Coordinates of C-alpha atoms and ligand atoms in Angstrom, one line a residue:
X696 CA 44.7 44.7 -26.3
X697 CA 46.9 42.5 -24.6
X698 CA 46.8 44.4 -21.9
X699 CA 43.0 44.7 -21.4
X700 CA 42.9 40.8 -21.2
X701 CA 45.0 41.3 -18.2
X702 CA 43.2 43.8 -16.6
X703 CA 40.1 42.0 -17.4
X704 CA 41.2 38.6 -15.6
X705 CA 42.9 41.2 -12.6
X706 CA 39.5 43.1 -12.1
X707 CA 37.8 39.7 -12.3
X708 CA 40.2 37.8 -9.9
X709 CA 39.8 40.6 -7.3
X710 CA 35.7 40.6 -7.8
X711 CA 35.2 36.7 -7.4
X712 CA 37.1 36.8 -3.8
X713 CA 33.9 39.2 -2.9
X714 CA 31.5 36.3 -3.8
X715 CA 29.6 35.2 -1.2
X716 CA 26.4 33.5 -2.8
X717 CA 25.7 31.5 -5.8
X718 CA 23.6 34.3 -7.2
X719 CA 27.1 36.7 -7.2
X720 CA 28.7 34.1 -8.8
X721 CA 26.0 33.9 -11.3
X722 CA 26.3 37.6 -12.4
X723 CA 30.3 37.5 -12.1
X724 CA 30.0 34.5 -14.5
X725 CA 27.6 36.6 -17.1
X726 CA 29.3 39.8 -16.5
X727 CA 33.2 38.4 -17.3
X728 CA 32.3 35.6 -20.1
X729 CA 28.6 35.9 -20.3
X730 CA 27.1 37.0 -24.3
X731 CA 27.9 40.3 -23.3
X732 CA 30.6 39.8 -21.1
X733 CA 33.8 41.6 -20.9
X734 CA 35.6 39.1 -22.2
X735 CA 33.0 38.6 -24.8
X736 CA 33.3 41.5 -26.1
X737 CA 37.0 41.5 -26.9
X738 CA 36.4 38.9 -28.8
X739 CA 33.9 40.2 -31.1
X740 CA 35.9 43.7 -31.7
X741 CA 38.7 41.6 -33.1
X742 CA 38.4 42.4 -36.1
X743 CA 40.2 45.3 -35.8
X744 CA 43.2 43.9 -35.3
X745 CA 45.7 42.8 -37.7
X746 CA 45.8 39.2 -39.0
X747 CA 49.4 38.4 -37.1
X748 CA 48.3 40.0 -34.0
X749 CA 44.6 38.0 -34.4
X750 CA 45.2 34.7 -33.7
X751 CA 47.8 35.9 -30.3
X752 CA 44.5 37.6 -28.6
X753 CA 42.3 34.8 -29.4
X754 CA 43.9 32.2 -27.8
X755 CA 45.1 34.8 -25.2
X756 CA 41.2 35.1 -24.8
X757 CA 39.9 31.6 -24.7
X758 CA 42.8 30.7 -22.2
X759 CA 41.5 33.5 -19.7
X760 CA 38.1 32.5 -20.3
X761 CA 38.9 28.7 -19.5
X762 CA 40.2 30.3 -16.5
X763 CA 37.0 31.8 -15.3
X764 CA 35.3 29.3 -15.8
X765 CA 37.1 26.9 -13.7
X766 CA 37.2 29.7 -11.1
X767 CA 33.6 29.9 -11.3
X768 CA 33.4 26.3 -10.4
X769 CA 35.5 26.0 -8.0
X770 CA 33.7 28.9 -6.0
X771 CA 30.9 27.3 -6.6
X772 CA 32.0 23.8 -4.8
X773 CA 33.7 25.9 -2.3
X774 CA 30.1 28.2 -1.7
X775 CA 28.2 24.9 -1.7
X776 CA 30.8 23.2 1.2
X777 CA 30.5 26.5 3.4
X778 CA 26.6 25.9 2.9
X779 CA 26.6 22.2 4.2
X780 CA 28.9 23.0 6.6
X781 CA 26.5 25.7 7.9
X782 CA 23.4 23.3 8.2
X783 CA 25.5 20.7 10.0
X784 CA 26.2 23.3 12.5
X785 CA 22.4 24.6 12.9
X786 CA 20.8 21.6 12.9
X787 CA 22.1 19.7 14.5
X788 CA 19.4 17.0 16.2
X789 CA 19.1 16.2 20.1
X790 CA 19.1 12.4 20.5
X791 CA 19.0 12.7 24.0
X792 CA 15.7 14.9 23.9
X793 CA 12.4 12.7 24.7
X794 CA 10.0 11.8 22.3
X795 CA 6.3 12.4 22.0
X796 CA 4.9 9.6 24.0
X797 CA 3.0 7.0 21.8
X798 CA -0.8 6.1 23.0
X799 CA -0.5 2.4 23.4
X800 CA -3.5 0.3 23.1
X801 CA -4.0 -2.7 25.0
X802 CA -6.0 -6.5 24.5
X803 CA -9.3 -6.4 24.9
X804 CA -10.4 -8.4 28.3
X805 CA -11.5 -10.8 26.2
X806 CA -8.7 -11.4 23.9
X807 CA -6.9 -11.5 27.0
X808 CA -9.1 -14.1 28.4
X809 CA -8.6 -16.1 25.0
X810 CA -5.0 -15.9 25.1
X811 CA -4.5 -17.0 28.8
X812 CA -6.2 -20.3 27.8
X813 CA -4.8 -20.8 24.8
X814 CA -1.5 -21.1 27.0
X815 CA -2.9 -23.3 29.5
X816 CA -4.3 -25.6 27.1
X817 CA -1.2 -25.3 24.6
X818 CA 0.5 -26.5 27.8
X819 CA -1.0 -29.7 27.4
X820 CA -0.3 -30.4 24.1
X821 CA -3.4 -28.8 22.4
X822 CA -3.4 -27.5 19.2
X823 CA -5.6 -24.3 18.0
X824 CA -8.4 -24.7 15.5
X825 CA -10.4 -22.5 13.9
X826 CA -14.0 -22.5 11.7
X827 CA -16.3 -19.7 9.8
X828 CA -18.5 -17.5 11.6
X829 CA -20.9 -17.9 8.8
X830 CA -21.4 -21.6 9.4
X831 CA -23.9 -24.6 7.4
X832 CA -26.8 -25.8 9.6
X833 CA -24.8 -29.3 8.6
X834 CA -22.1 -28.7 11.2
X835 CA -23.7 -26.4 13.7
X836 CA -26.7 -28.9 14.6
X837 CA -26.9 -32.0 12.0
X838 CA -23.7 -33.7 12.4
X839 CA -23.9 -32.7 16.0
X840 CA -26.9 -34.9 16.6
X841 CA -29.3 -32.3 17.2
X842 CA -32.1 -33.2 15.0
X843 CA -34.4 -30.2 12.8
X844 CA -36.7 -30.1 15.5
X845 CA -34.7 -29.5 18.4
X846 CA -35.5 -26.2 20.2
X847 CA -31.8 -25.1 19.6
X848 CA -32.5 -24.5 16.1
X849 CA -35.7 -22.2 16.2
X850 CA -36.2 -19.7 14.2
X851 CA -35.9 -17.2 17.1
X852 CA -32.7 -18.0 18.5
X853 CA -30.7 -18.1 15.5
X854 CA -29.9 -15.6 13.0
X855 CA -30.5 -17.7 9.5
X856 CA -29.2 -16.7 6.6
X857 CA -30.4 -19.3 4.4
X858 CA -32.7 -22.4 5.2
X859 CA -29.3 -24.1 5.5
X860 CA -26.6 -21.0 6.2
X861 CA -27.0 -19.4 9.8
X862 CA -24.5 -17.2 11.8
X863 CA -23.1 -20.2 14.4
X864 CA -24.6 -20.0 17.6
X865 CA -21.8 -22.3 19.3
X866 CA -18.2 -23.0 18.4
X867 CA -19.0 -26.9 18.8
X868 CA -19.3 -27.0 15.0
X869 CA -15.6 -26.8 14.6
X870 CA -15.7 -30.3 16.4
X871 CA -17.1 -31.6 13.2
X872 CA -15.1 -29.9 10.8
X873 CA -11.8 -31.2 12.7
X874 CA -12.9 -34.8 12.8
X875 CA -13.8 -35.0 9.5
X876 CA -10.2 -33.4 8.5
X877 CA -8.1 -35.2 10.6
X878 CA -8.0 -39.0 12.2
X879 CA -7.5 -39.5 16.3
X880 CA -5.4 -38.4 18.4
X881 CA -7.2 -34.8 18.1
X882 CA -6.3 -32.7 20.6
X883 CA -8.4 -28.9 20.0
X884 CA -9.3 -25.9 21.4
X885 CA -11.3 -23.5 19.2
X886 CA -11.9 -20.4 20.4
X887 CA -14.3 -17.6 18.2
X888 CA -17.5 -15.9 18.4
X889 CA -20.8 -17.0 18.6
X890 CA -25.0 -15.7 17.6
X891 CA -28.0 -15.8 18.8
X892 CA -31.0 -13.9 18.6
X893 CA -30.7 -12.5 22.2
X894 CA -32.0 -9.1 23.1
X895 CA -29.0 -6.7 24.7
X896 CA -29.0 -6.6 28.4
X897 CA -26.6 -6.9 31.1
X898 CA -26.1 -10.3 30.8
X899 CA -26.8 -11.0 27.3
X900 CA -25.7 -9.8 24.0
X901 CA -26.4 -11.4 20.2
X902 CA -22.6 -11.7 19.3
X903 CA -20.3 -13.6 22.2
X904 CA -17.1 -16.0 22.3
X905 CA -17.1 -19.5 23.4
X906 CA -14.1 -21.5 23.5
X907 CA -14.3 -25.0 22.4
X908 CA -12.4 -28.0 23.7
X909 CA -12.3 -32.1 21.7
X910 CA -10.0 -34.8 22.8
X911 CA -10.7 -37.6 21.0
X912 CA -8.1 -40.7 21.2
X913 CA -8.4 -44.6 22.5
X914 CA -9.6 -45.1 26.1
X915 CA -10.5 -41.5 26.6
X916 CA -12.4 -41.6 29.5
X917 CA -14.9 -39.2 32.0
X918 CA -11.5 -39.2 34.6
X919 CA -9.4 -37.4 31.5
X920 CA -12.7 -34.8 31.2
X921 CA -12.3 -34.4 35.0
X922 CA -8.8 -34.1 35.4
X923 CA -8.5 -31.8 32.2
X924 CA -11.3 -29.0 33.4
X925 CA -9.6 -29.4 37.2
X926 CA -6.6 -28.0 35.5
X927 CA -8.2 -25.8 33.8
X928 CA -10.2 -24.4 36.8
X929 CA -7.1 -24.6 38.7
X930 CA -4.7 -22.8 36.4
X931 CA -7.1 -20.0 34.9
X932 CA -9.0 -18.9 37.8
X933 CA -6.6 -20.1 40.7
X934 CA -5.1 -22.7 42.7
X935 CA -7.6 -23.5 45.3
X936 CA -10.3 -23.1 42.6
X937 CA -12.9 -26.4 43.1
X938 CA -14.6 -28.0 40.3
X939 CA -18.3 -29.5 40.4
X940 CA -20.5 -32.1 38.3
X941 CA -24.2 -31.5 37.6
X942 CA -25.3 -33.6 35.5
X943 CA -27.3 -32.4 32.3
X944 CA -28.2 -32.9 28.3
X945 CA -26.5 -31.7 25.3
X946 CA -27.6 -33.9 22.4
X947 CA -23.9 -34.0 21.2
X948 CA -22.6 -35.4 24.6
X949 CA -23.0 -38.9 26.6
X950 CA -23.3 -38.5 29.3
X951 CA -22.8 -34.6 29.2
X952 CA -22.7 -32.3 32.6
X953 CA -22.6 -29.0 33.6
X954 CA -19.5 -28.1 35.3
X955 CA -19.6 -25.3 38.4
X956 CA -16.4 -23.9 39.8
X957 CA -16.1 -22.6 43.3
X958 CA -16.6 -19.1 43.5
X959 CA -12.7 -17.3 42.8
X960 CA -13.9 -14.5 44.5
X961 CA -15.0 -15.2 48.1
X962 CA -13.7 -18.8 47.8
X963 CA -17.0 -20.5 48.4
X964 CA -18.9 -18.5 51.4
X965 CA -21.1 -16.6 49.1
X966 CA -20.7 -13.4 47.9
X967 CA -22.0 -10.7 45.2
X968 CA -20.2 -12.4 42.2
X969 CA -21.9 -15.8 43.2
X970 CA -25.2 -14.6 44.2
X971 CA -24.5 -15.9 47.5
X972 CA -24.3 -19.8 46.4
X973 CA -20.4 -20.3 46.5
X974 CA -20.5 -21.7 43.1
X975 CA -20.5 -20.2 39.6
X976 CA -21.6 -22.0 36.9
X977 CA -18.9 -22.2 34.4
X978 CA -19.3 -24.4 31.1
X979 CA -20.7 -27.7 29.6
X980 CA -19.0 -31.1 28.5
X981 CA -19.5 -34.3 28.7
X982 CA -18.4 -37.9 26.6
X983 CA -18.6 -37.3 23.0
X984 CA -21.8 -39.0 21.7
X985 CA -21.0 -41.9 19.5
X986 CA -23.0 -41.5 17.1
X987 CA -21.2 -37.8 16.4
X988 CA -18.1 -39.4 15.8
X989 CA -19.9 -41.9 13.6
X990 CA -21.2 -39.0 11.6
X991 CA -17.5 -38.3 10.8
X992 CA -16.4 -41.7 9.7
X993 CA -14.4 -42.0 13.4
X994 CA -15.2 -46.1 14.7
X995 CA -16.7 -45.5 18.6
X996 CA -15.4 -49.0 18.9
X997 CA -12.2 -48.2 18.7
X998 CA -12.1 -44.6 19.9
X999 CA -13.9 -42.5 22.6
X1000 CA -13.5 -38.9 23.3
X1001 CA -14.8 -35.7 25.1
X1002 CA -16.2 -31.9 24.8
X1003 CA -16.8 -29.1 26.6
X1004 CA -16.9 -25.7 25.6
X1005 CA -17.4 -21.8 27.8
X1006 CA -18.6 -18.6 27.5
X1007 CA -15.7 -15.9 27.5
X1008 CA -17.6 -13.4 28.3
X1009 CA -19.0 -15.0 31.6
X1010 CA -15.1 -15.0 32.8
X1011 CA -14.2 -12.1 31.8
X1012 CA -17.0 -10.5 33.9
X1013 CA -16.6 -12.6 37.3
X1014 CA -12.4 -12.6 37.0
X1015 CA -12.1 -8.4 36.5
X1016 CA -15.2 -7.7 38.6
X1017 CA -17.8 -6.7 35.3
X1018 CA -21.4 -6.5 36.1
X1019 CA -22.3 -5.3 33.0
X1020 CA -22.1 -7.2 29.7
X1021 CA -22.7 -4.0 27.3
X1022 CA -18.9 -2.8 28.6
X1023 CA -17.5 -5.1 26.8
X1024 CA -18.4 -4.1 23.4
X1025 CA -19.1 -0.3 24.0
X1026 CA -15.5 -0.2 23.5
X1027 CA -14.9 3.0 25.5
X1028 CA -11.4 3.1 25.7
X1029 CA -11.2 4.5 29.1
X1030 CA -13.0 1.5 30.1
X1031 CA -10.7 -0.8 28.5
X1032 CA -8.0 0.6 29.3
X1033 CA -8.4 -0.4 32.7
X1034 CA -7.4 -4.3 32.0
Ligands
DAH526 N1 -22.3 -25.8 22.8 C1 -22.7 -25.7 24.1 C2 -23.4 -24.3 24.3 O1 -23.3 -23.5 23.4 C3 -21.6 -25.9 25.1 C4 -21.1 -27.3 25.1 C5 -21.7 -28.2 25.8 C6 -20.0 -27.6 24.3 C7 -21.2 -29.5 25.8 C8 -19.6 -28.9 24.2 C9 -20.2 -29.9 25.0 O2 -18.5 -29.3 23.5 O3 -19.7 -31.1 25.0 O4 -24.0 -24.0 25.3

């Protein structure tokens, strides 16, 4: 019997050099030591042996089949190297090949009209505020000094949510809500969109952006208004831009103007973006009203300030050449794309 065990673990070295999958190895491993196996087998027709010779086979036996076993594991390991080995070889990965190009977006002309005078104005020591869309009556007109019969607040130019909730239909609100948060120096622009109950058309639309402007601080006077929007003019829309006083009402403002710039595009000599005057009209301002910094607990005795705010939209259109209002919220891509 002894020397069956040999040829056994002989037929069964010679077999596992053969292997060349885990499956083989699987059915050498069953076939050799499996419940049926080979080995298996000798084991179980033991008992024909005598009780001296019993005990030399069995551990004859179990030795071989400890053998096998590691065998079988180590052709396994080896069968599982050969395999990595082969998939580091295949797939290897090109890092020089180019990649799928990316679609890249790009700002919105009038983000990118925003942003541009964020930086001017951040420049001169200006800080960013901010205030709801979804604004109280309170801020938007009564604390502004625009009284409940003033044509501003009619029914048909503002959306109104409540008696006393409307969407805002100027940023100027977030003048109140900084001066009642915070004491002078205030330095603020506020940029954000805006509602009115305008019907569509090239050079109207119910939802635009206005940017915002509030210095208030001691002996703030017209000159700083001046000198600020000449900076303005000058930096945003070019050097040799000119700036231009009309004067005009805002019940917030005193005195208040309208402020013109000379036209970027033909310089002043008239063109299609003017209409032919040389001028275009730009924003309003003027000397905040004292009784608006009253309303928020600020003394006019001691302090003074001004105001102006823009449309975004207007500058938008004359600085990239627009002529129609509706492109900027169509948002066609290949239209925007463009800026
Ligand atoms: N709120 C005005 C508008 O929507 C613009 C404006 C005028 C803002 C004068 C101001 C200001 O701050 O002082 O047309």
């Amino acid at each position: 019997m002894k020397e069956e065990v040999a040829n056994i673990k002989k037929e069964f070295l010679k077999e596992i050099k053969e292997v060349k999958t885990e499956q083989q190895l699987a059915d050498i491993k069953v076939k050799y030591v499996g419940k049926k196996g080979k080995l298996t087998l000798v084991l179980r027709s033991m008992g024909k042996l005598s009780p001296e010779e019993r005990p030399v086979i069995g551990s004859l036996v179990n030795e071989v089949r400890d053998e096998i076993e590691n065998l079988v594991e180590e052709k396994k390991q080896e069968l599982k190297r050969e395999e990595l080995q082969k998939r580091l070889q295949t797939e290897d990965i090109d890092v020089t090949e180019p990649s799928k190009k990316i679609k890249r977006g790009s700002l919105h002309p009038i983000k990118q009209v925003i942003k541009e005078v964020e930086e001017v104005f951040l420049g001169m020591g200006y800080e960013i505020a901010d205030g709801p869309e979804i604004e109280k009556t309170y801020y938007v007109f009564d604390q502004l000094n625009t009284p409940i019969d003033h044509p501003a607040r009619d029914l048909q130019d503002t959306f109104y949510i409540t008696d006393d909730v409307i969407l805002r239909t100027q940023t100027s609100s977030v003048q109140i809500r900084t001066m009642e948060n915070k004491k002078p120096p205030i330095k603020i622009i506020c940029p954000g969109a805006v509602y009115r109950s305008d019907t569509v058309d090239a050079t109207h639309s119910p939802v635009f952006h206005q940017i915002e402007g509030l210095v208030v601080d001691k002996n703030i006077s017209m000159a700083d208004l001046k000198g600020t929007l000449d900076m303005f003019a000058k930096k945003c829309l070019g050097e040799k831009t000119q700036i231009r006083f009309r004067p005009h009402h805002f019940p917030y403002t005193e005195p208040s103007a309208e402020v013109d710039v000379s036209c970027f595009v033909c310089g002043g000599k008239g063109c299609r973006v003017c209409k032919q005057e040389g001028w275009i009209e730009l924003l309003g301002c003027g000397m905040v009203h004292p009784k608006v910094l009253q309303n928020c607990g600020i003394d006019p005795k001691i302090y003074s300030g001004f105001a102006f705010g823009f449309g975004v939209e207007r500058i938008a259109m004359a600085k990239y050449g627009i002529d129609d209002m509706r492109l900027l919220f169509e948002n066609d891509a290949r239209f925007l794309k463009q800026f």
